[in-house]
Amino acid sequence: MTSPTVATTPAAPAPAIRRCQPYLRLHWTDSRTDAVGYLVVHTLRGGLATGGTRMRAGCTLGEVEDLARGMANKTATFDLPIGGAKGGIDFDPKDPRAVEVLERFCEAMRPWLDTHWVTAEDLGVPQHLIDQVFEKLDLDQSYHAAIRRSADPVATLARVRNGLNAAVDGGFLLGDVIGGFGVAHACLAAAVQWGLAPADTTIAIQGVGTMGGAAAYYLHEAGMKITAVADAAGTLYRAEGLDVPALLDLRDGYGEIDRSRLPAGIEEMPRGAVLSADVDILVPAAISYAITPDNSYDIRAHVIVEAANAATTPEAEAMLAARGVPVLPDFVANAGAVAWAWWLLLGEVDDSPDTSFDRLRTTMHDKVAQLLTAWTEEHITPREVGHRWADDPSPLTGPVVIP
């Protein structure tokens, strides 16, 4: 394994997460199941905020607040004319009542979904499911609050649907893979910055759902060697590199790989083993707060690229920075999906995958290069640089105009 050149002086510790108060917090309790849900609007710009809706057992208000703050950072960092929000439901998405719980949550949040909150998929809630719920509520599609503002809502809805459902190589849909494509190019940009050829770069990915799976696919297509992937059942390892497309074909609807059909030569390891894999780049793409002070000592990767929201705790990030390990923050590395969605809404890209891929590739490489240049030359953590971008968003006057 070739080691990249990193800052010889430890970078400044990652700053504590900014704790400015959200614009709005809403709390909901489902009378039929006792499920609890939250909407947090961190910032409202032009009357709009954007952020997905997640469902998992144990989801908390604090978690949703952190995620909404991250969404506000994403929209500001990518110069999008909206604020950041997040929805969360404390309920098991595998429970047979989960769809009905999601429907009742969206019905309760309808005043915000109708006029201010643009939501989408997140952990436990795939895009096709939330779109089904919106259709049932006569809201057409989960970008409804933005689409209804456009000069021609019918044409805008058609553009959005065509973009989300555009076919791409591998048998995927553009809307399902664009976020992972962005993560993959954050990794590729890091390799370029440190002079690593794709074939000489090793990767470990925690999570092979929508985001992690797409990132794995595009990294494999680029020639990088993915030696370890993990899902809820454990870590799969092969020193020579995994056949990523074959493994992705074995996933179920929850992003878990069928162990009974694994190709030969793959070693099965505990779930946490992916974090300590001896690789160049570690991609946590599963859950929030995956990297903590306790397990940060085990990490051997030279850079961490956050594909999951809030994947690294502030304390763990400070410890990693002191060791010379940068963390490319989620609000840059995994922001491709939200940036692309708004480019699509605003008519800046169409349903051509090549147009979308080209714009996101260029944007991601530029931002990662700036982050890592500041890390190596000025000893400033990528998160702090990203926060400086987010703290100085482009000016916005009046409501958001959607063509």
CSV table of C-alpha atoms in Angstrom, one decimal:
chain,number,residue,atom,x,y,z
A,1,MET,CA,0.0,0.0,0.0
A,2,THR,CA,1.4,3.4,-1.0
A,3,SER,CA,1.1,6.0,1.8
A,4,PRO,CA,0.0,9.5,0.7
A,5,THR,CA,1.9,12.6,1.8
A,6,VAL,CA,0.1,14.2,4.6
A,7,ALA,CA,0.7,17.2,6.9
A,8,THR,CA,3.8,16.7,9.0
A,9,THR,CA,2.3,18.9,11.7
A,10,PRO,CA,-1.0,17.7,13.2
A,11,ALA,CA,-3.9,19.8,11.9
A,12,ALA,CA,-5.9,22.0,14.3
A,13,PRO,CA,-8.4,19.9,16.1
A,14,ALA,CA,-11.9,19.7,14.6
A,15,PRO,CA,-14.1,22.4,16.0
A,16,ALA,CA,-17.1,21.5,18.1
A,17,ILE,CA,-20.3,21.3,16.1
A,18,ARG,CA,-21.9,24.7,15.9
A,19,ARG,CA,-24.9,24.8,18.3
A,20,CYS,CA,-27.0,27.7,17.0
A,21,GLN,CA,-30.6,27.0,17.6
A,22,PRO,CA,-32.8,25.6,14.8
A,23,TYR,CA,-35.5,27.7,13.2
A,24,LEU,CA,-38.2,25.1,14.2
A,25,ARG,CA,-38.6,21.8,16.0
A,26,LEU,CA,-41.8,19.7,15.7
A,27,HIS,CA,-42.5,16.6,17.7
A,28,TRP,CA,-45.1,13.9,16.7
A,29,THR,CA,-46.4,10.8,18.4
A,30,ASP,CA,-48.3,8.1,16.5
A,31,SER,CA,-51.5,7.2,18.4
A,32,ARG,CA,-51.6,3.7,16.9
A,33,THR,CA,-48.0,2.5,17.4
A,34,ASP,CA,-46.5,5.0,19.8
A,35,ALA,CA,-43.8,5.7,17.2
A,36,VAL,CA,-42.2,9.2,17.7
A,37,GLY,CA,-41.3,11.5,14.9
A,38,TYR,CA,-39.5,14.8,14.5
A,39,LEU,CA,-39.1,17.6,12.0
A,40,VAL,CA,-36.2,20.0,12.5
A,41,VAL,CA,-35.8,23.0,10.3
A,42,HIS,CA,-32.4,24.4,10.9
A,43,THR,CA,-32.6,27.2,8.4
A,44,LEU,CA,-35.3,28.6,6.1
A,45,ARG,CA,-34.1,30.5,3.0
A,46,GLY,CA,-36.5,31.8,0.4
A,47,GLY,CA,-39.3,30.1,2.3
A,48,LEU,CA,-37.8,26.6,1.7
A,49,ALA,CA,-35.7,24.0,3.5
A,50,THR,CA,-34.6,20.7,2.2
A,51,GLY,CA,-33.6,17.4,3.9
A,52,GLY,CA,-34.6,13.7,3.8
A,53,THR,CA,-36.7,11.7,6.2
A,54,ARG,CA,-35.2,8.7,8.0
A,55,MET,CA,-36.7,5.9,10.0
A,56,ARG,CA,-34.8,3.8,12.4
A,57,ALA,CA,-35.4,2.3,15.9
A,58,GLY,CA,-33.8,4.7,18.4
A,59,CYS,CA,-33.9,7.8,16.3
A,60,THR,CA,-33.7,10.8,18.6
A,61,LEU,CA,-34.4,14.5,18.4
A,62,GLY,CA,-30.7,15.3,19.0
A,63,GLU,CA,-29.8,13.1,16.0
A,64,VAL,CA,-32.4,14.9,13.7
A,65,GLU,CA,-31.1,18.3,14.9
A,66,ASP,CA,-27.5,17.3,14.0
A,67,LEU,CA,-28.7,16.1,10.6
A,68,ALA,CA,-30.7,19.3,9.9
A,69,ARG,CA,-27.6,21.3,10.8
A,70,GLY,CA,-25.6,19.2,8.4
A,71,MET,CA,-28.2,19.8,5.6
A,72,ALA,CA,-28.0,23.6,6.2
A,73,ASN,CA,-24.2,23.3,5.8
A,74,LYS,CA,-24.7,21.3,2.6
A,75,THR,CA,-27.0,23.8,1.0
A,76,ALA,CA,-24.8,26.7,1.9
A,77,THR,CA,-21.6,25.0,0.9
A,78,PHE,CA,-23.0,24.2,-2.6
A,79,ASP,CA,-24.6,27.6,-3.0
A,80,LEU,CA,-28.1,26.3,-3.1
A,81,PRO,CA,-30.9,28.8,-2.5
A,82,ILE,CA,-32.6,27.0,0.3
A,83,GLY,CA,-32.2,26.1,4.0
A,84,GLY,CA,-31.6,22.8,5.7
A,85,ALA,CA,-34.0,20.5,7.5
A,86,LYS,CA,-34.5,16.8,8.4
A,87,GLY,CA,-37.2,14.4,9.4
A,88,GLY,CA,-36.8,11.4,11.6
A,89,ILE,CA,-39.0,8.6,12.9
A,90,ASP,CA,-38.1,6.4,15.8
A,91,PHE,CA,-39.5,3.1,14.4
A,92,ASP,CA,-38.1,-0.1,12.9
A,93,PRO,CA,-38.4,0.2,9.1
A,94,LYS,CA,-38.6,-3.6,8.8
A,95,ASP,CA,-41.8,-3.6,11.0
A,96,PRO,CA,-44.8,-4.5,8.7
A,97,ARG,CA,-46.5,-1.3,10.0
A,98,ALA,CA,-43.7,1.0,8.9
A,99,VAL,CA,-45.3,2.2,5.7
A,100,GLU,CA,-48.4,3.2,7.6
A,101,VAL,CA,-46.4,5.0,10.2
A,102,LEU,CA,-44.6,6.9,7.5
A,103,GLU,CA,-47.9,7.9,5.9
A,104,ARG,CA,-49.3,9.2,9.2
A,105,PHE,CA,-46.1,11.1,9.9
A,106,CYS,CA,-46.2,12.8,6.4
A,107,GLU,CA,-49.9,13.6,6.9
A,108,ALA,CA,-49.1,15.3,10.3
A,109,MET,CA,-46.3,17.3,8.6
A,110,ARG,CA,-48.4,18.1,5.6
A,111,PRO,CA,-48.5,21.9,6.2
A,112,TRP,CA,-44.7,22.0,6.0
A,113,LEU,CA,-44.5,19.4,3.1
A,114,ASP,CA,-47.0,21.4,1.1
A,115,THR,CA,-45.3,24.8,1.3
A,116,HIS,CA,-41.8,24.8,2.9
A,117,TRP,CA,-40.1,21.4,3.4
A,118,VAL,CA,-38.7,19.5,0.4
A,119,THR,CA,-37.9,16.0,1.6
A,120,ALA,CA,-36.4,12.8,0.1
A,121,GLU,CA,-35.1,9.4,0.9
A,122,ASP,CA,-32.8,8.7,3.9
A,123,LEU,CA,-31.9,5.8,6.1
A,124,GLY,CA,-34.8,3.3,6.2
A,125,VAL,CA,-36.9,5.2,3.7
A,126,PRO,CA,-36.1,4.7,0.0
A,127,GLN,CA,-37.1,7.3,-2.5
A,128,HIS,CA,-39.8,5.2,-4.2
A,129,LEU,CA,-41.5,4.6,-0.9
A,130,ILE,CA,-41.7,8.3,0.1
A,131,ASP,CA,-42.9,9.1,-3.4
A,132,GLN,CA,-45.7,6.5,-3.0
A,133,VAL,CA,-46.7,8.2,0.2
A,134,PHE,CA,-46.8,11.6,-1.4
A,135,GLU,CA,-48.9,10.3,-4.3
A,136,LYS,CA,-51.4,8.9,-1.8
A,137,LEU,CA,-51.6,12.3,-0.1
A,138,ASP,CA,-52.2,14.0,-3.5
A,139,LEU,CA,-48.8,15.8,-3.2
A,140,ASP,CA,-47.4,14.1,-6.4
A,141,GLN,CA,-43.7,13.8,-5.4
A,142,SER,CA,-41.5,14.5,-2.4
A,143,TYR,CA,-40.1,17.7,-4.0
A,144,HIS,CA,-43.7,19.0,-4.0
A,145,ALA,CA,-43.1,22.2,-2.0
A,146,ALA,CA,-40.6,23.4,-4.6
A,147,ILE,CA,-42.4,22.1,-7.6
A,148,ARG,CA,-45.6,23.9,-6.7
A,149,ARG,CA,-43.7,27.3,-6.8
A,150,SER,CA,-42.5,26.8,-10.4
A,151,ALA,CA,-43.9,28.8,-13.3
A,152,ASP,CA,-44.9,25.4,-14.9
A,153,PRO,CA,-45.4,22.8,-12.2
A,154,VAL,CA,-46.4,20.1,-14.7
A,155,ALA,CA,-43.2,20.6,-16.7
A,156,THR,CA,-41.0,20.8,-13.6
A,157,LEU,CA,-42.6,17.6,-12.1
A,158,ALA,CA,-41.9,15.8,-15.5
A,159,ARG,CA,-38.3,17.0,-15.4
A,160,VAL,CA,-37.8,15.8,-11.9
A,161,ARG,CA,-39.4,12.4,-12.5
A,162,ASN,CA,-37.4,11.9,-15.8
A,163,GLY,CA,-34.2,12.8,-14.0
A,164,LEU,CA,-34.8,10.5,-11.0
A,165,ASN,CA,-35.7,7.6,-13.3
A,166,ALA,CA,-33.1,8.1,-16.0
A,167,ALA,CA,-31.3,4.7,-16.6
A,168,VAL,CA,-27.6,4.5,-16.1
A,169,ASP,CA,-25.0,1.7,-16.5
A,170,GLY,CA,-25.3,-1.2,-14.1
A,171,GLY,CA,-29.0,-1.3,-14.3
A,172,PHE,CA,-29.5,1.6,-11.8
A,173,LEU,CA,-31.5,4.8,-11.9
A,174,LEU,CA,-29.8,8.2,-11.8
A,175,GLY,CA,-31.6,9.4,-8.7
A,176,ASP,CA,-30.6,6.3,-6.8
A,177,VAL,CA,-26.8,6.5,-7.6
A,178,ILE,CA,-26.0,10.2,-7.9
A,179,GLY,CA,-25.2,10.6,-4.2
A,180,GLY,CA,-22.8,7.6,-4.2
A,181,PHE,CA,-21.3,8.8,-7.5
A,182,GLY,CA,-20.4,12.0,-5.6
A,183,VAL,CA,-18.9,10.1,-2.7
A,184,ALA,CA,-16.8,8.0,-5.1
A,185,HIS,CA,-15.4,11.2,-6.7
A,186,ALA,CA,-14.6,12.6,-3.3
A,187,CYS,CA,-12.5,9.5,-2.8
A,188,LEU,CA,-11.0,9.8,-6.3
A,189,ALA,CA,-10.2,13.5,-5.7
A,190,ALA,CA,-8.4,12.6,-2.4
A,191,ALA,CA,-6.3,10.0,-4.3
A,192,VAL,CA,-5.5,12.5,-7.0
A,193,GLN,CA,-4.5,15.1,-4.4
A,194,TRP,CA,-2.0,12.7,-2.9
A,195,GLY,CA,-0.7,11.3,-6.2
A,196,LEU,CA,-2.2,7.8,-5.9
A,197,ALA,CA,-3.3,6.0,-9.0
A,198,PRO,CA,-6.7,4.4,-8.7
A,199,ALA,CA,-5.3,0.9,-9.1
A,200,ASP,CA,-2.9,1.5,-6.2
A,201,THR,CA,-5.7,2.9,-3.9
A,202,THR,CA,-7.5,0.6,-1.4
A,203,ILE,CA,-10.9,1.3,0.1
A,204,ALA,CA,-13.1,0.0,2.9
A,205,ILE,CA,-16.8,0.8,2.9
A,206,GLN,CA,-19.1,0.5,5.9
A,207,GLY,CA,-22.6,0.1,4.4
A,208,VAL,CA,-23.8,-1.0,1.0
A,209,GLY,CA,-27.2,0.5,0.9
A,210,THR,CA,-28.2,3.2,-1.6
A,211,MET,CA,-25.3,5.6,-0.8
A,212,GLY,CA,-22.6,3.0,0.1
A,213,GLY,CA,-23.5,0.6,-2.7
A,214,ALA,CA,-23.4,3.3,-5.4
A,215,ALA,CA,-20.1,4.6,-4.1
A,216,ALA,CA,-18.7,1.1,-4.1
A,217,TYR,CA,-19.9,0.5,-7.7
A,218,TYR,CA,-18.3,3.7,-9.1
A,219,LEU,CA,-15.1,3.3,-7.2
A,220,HIS,CA,-14.8,-0.3,-8.6
A,221,GLU,CA,-15.6,1.1,-12.1
A,222,ALA,CA,-12.7,3.6,-11.6
A,223,GLY,CA,-10.3,0.7,-10.9
A,224,MET,CA,-9.9,1.2,-7.1
A,225,LYS,CA,-9.4,-1.9,-5.0
A,226,ILE,CA,-12.3,-2.3,-2.5
A,227,THR,CA,-11.0,-4.9,0.0
A,228,ALA,CA,-13.7,-4.7,2.7
A,229,VAL,CA,-17.4,-3.9,2.8
A,230,ALA,CA,-19.7,-4.2,5.7
A,231,ASP,CA,-23.5,-4.5,6.2
A,232,ALA,CA,-25.6,-5.2,9.3
A,233,ALA,CA,-24.5,-8.9,9.2
A,234,GLY,CA,-20.8,-8.3,9.3
A,235,THR,CA,-17.7,-7.4,7.2
A,236,LEU,CA,-16.7,-9.1,4.0
A,237,TYR,CA,-13.0,-9.1,3.2
A,238,ARG,CA,-10.7,-10.1,0.3
A,239,ALA,CA,-7.2,-8.7,0.2
A,240,GLU,CA,-7.0,-8.9,-3.6
A,241,GLY,CA,-10.2,-6.9,-3.9
A,242,LEU,CA,-13.9,-7.7,-3.9
A,243,ASP,CA,-16.1,-8.2,-7.0
A,244,VAL,CA,-18.4,-5.3,-6.1
A,245,PRO,CA,-21.0,-5.7,-8.8
A,246,ALA,CA,-21.4,-9.4,-7.9
A,247,LEU,CA,-21.9,-8.5,-4.2
A,248,LEU,CA,-24.4,-5.7,-5.0
A,249,ASP,CA,-26.5,-8.2,-6.9
A,250,LEU,CA,-26.8,-10.2,-3.7
A,251,ARG,CA,-28.4,-7.3,-1.7
A,252,ASP,CA,-31.9,-7.4,-0.3
A,253,GLY,CA,-34.2,-4.4,0.0
A,254,TYR,CA,-32.5,-3.3,3.2
A,255,GLY,CA,-29.0,-3.3,1.7
A,256,GLU,CA,-27.8,-6.6,3.3
A,257,ILE,CA,-25.9,-9.2,1.3
A,258,ASP,CA,-27.1,-12.8,1.1
A,259,ARG,CA,-24.3,-14.8,2.8
A,260,SER,CA,-25.6,-18.1,1.4
A,261,ARG,CA,-24.6,-17.0,-2.1
A,262,LEU,CA,-21.2,-15.4,-1.5
A,263,PRO,CA,-18.5,-16.0,-4.1
A,264,ALA,CA,-15.5,-18.2,-3.0
A,265,GLY,CA,-12.5,-16.6,-1.4
A,266,ILE,CA,-14.3,-14.0,0.7
A,267,GLU,CA,-13.5,-13.9,4.4
A,268,GLU,CA,-16.4,-13.2,6.8
A,269,MET,CA,-15.4,-10.9,9.8
A,270,PRO,CA,-17.2,-9.1,12.6
A,271,ARG,CA,-19.2,-5.9,11.5
A,272,GLY,CA,-16.8,-3.5,13.2
A,273,ALA,CA,-13.7,-5.0,11.4
A,274,VAL,CA,-14.3,-2.7,8.5
A,275,LEU,CA,-13.3,0.3,10.5
A,276,SER,CA,-9.8,-1.1,11.3
A,277,ALA,CA,-9.1,-2.3,7.7
A,278,ASP,CA,-5.6,-1.5,6.5
A,279,VAL,CA,-6.6,0.7,3.6
A,280,ASP,CA,-5.9,4.1,2.1
A,281,ILE,CA,-9.5,5.4,2.4
A,282,LEU,CA,-12.3,4.5,4.8
A,283,VAL,CA,-15.9,5.3,3.8
A,284,PRO,CA,-18.5,5.2,6.6
A,285,ALA,CA,-21.7,4.9,4.7
A,286,ALA,CA,-24.1,3.3,7.1
A,287,ILE,CA,-25.1,5.1,10.3
A,288,SER,CA,-24.5,8.3,12.2
A,289,TYR,CA,-21.9,8.4,14.9
A,290,ALA,CA,-20.2,5.3,13.6
A,291,ILE,CA,-16.7,6.5,14.4
A,292,THR,CA,-16.2,7.3,18.1
A,293,PRO,CA,-13.3,8.0,20.5
A,294,ASP,CA,-13.3,4.3,21.4
A,295,ASN,CA,-12.9,2.9,17.9
A,296,SER,CA,-10.9,5.8,16.4
A,297,TYR,CA,-7.7,4.2,17.7
A,298,ASP,CA,-8.3,1.2,15.5
A,299,ILE,CA,-8.6,3.2,12.3
A,300,ARG,CA,-5.6,2.7,9.9
A,301,ALA,CA,-6.9,4.5,6.9
A,302,HIS,CA,-5.1,7.7,5.8
A,303,VAL,CA,-8.3,9.6,5.1
A,304,ILE,CA,-12.0,9.2,6.0
A,305,VAL,CA,-14.7,10.2,3.5
A,306,GLU,CA,-18.1,10.6,5.2
A,307,ALA,CA,-20.8,9.1,3.1
A,308,ALA,CA,-23.2,8.7,6.1
A,309,ASN,CA,-24.5,11.9,7.7
A,310,ALA,CA,-22.7,12.8,11.0
A,311,ALA,CA,-20.6,9.6,10.7
A,312,THR,CA,-17.8,10.8,13.0
A,313,THR,CA,-18.3,12.3,16.4
A,314,PRO,CA,-16.5,15.6,17.1
A,315,GLU,CA,-14.3,14.0,19.7
A,316,ALA,CA,-13.2,11.2,17.4
A,317,GLU,CA,-12.5,13.7,14.6
A,318,ALA,CA,-10.3,15.7,16.9
A,319,MET,CA,-8.4,12.6,17.9
A,320,LEU,CA,-8.0,11.6,14.2
A,321,ALA,CA,-6.8,15.1,13.3
A,322,ALA,CA,-4.1,14.9,16.0
A,323,ARG,CA,-2.9,11.6,14.4
A,324,GLY,CA,-2.8,13.3,10.9
A,325,VAL,CA,-5.9,11.6,9.6
A,326,PRO,CA,-8.3,14.1,7.8
A,327,VAL,CA,-12.1,13.6,7.7
A,328,LEU,CA,-13.8,14.9,4.6
A,329,PRO,CA,-17.1,16.0,6.1
A,330,ASP,CA,-20.5,14.7,5.1
A,331,PHE,CA,-21.8,18.1,4.1
A,332,VAL,CA,-19.2,18.1,1.3
A,333,ALA,CA,-18.6,14.4,0.5
A,334,ASN,CA,-22.1,13.2,0.4
A,335,ALA,CA,-23.9,16.4,-0.7
A,336,GLY,CA,-24.0,15.3,-4.3
A,337,ALA,CA,-27.5,14.0,-4.0
A,338,VAL,CA,-29.0,17.2,-2.6
A,339,ALA,CA,-26.9,19.5,-4.9
A,340,TRP,CA,-28.0,17.5,-8.0
A,341,ALA,CA,-31.7,17.4,-6.9
A,342,TRP,CA,-31.7,21.2,-6.8
A,343,TRP,CA,-29.8,21.6,-10.0
A,344,LEU,CA,-32.5,19.4,-11.5
A,345,LEU,CA,-35.3,21.4,-9.9
A,346,LEU,CA,-33.8,24.7,-11.1
A,347,GLY,CA,-33.3,23.3,-14.6
A,348,GLU,CA,-29.5,23.5,-14.5
A,349,VAL,CA,-29.3,19.8,-15.4
A,350,ASP,CA,-31.7,17.7,-17.3
A,351,ASP,CA,-32.4,13.9,-17.5
A,352,SER,CA,-29.1,13.2,-19.3
A,353,PRO,CA,-26.9,11.2,-16.9
A,354,ASP,CA,-23.7,12.4,-18.6
A,355,THR,CA,-24.6,16.1,-17.9
A,356,SER,CA,-25.3,15.4,-14.3
A,357,PHE,CA,-22.2,13.2,-13.8
A,358,ASP,CA,-19.9,15.7,-15.4
A,359,ARG,CA,-21.1,18.6,-13.3
A,360,LEU,CA,-21.0,16.7,-10.0
A,361,ARG,CA,-17.6,15.2,-10.8
A,362,THR,CA,-16.1,18.7,-11.6
A,363,THR,CA,-17.7,20.3,-8.5
A,364,MET,CA,-16.6,17.5,-6.1
A,365,HIS,CA,-13.0,17.4,-7.3
A,366,ASP,CA,-12.7,21.2,-7.0
A,367,LYS,CA,-14.1,21.2,-3.4
A,368,VAL,CA,-12.0,18.2,-2.2
A,369,ALA,CA,-8.9,19.7,-3.7
A,370,GLN,CA,-9.5,22.9,-1.7
A,371,LEU,CA,-10.1,21.0,1.5
A,372,LEU,CA,-7.0,18.9,1.3
A,373,THR,CA,-4.8,21.7,0.2
A,374,ALA,CA,-5.8,23.6,3.3
A,375,TRP,CA,-5.1,20.4,5.3
A,376,THR,CA,-1.6,19.8,3.9
A,377,GLU,CA,-0.4,23.4,3.6
A,378,GLU,CA,-2.2,25.3,6.4
A,379,HIS,CA,-2.9,22.4,8.9
A,380,ILE,CA,-6.6,23.3,8.9
A,381,THR,CA,-9.1,20.5,9.2
A,382,PRO,CA,-11.5,19.9,6.2
A,383,ARG,CA,-14.5,20.4,8.4
A,384,GLU,CA,-13.3,23.8,9.5
A,385,VAL,CA,-12.7,24.9,5.9
A,386,GLY,CA,-16.1,23.6,5.0
A,387,HIS,CA,-17.7,25.5,7.9
A,388,ARG,CA,-16.1,28.7,6.6
A,389,TRP,CA,-17.8,28.1,3.2
A,390,ALA,CA,-21.1,27.3,4.9
A,391,ASP,CA,-20.9,30.4,7.2
A,392,ASP,CA,-20.7,32.6,4.1
A,393,PRO,CA,-23.5,31.5,1.8
A,394,SER,CA,-24.4,33.4,-1.4
A,395,PRO,CA,-26.8,36.3,-0.8
A,396,LEU,CA,-30.5,35.5,-1.3
A,397,THR,CA,-33.1,38.1,-1.9
A,398,GLY,CA,-36.8,37.2,-2.2
A,399,PRO,CA,-38.3,33.8,-2.7
A,400,VAL,CA,-36.7,30.9,-4.6
A,401,VAL,CA,-37.7,31.0,-8.3
A,402,ILE,CA,-38.1,27.6,-9.9
A,403,PRO,CA,-38.4,27.8,-13.8
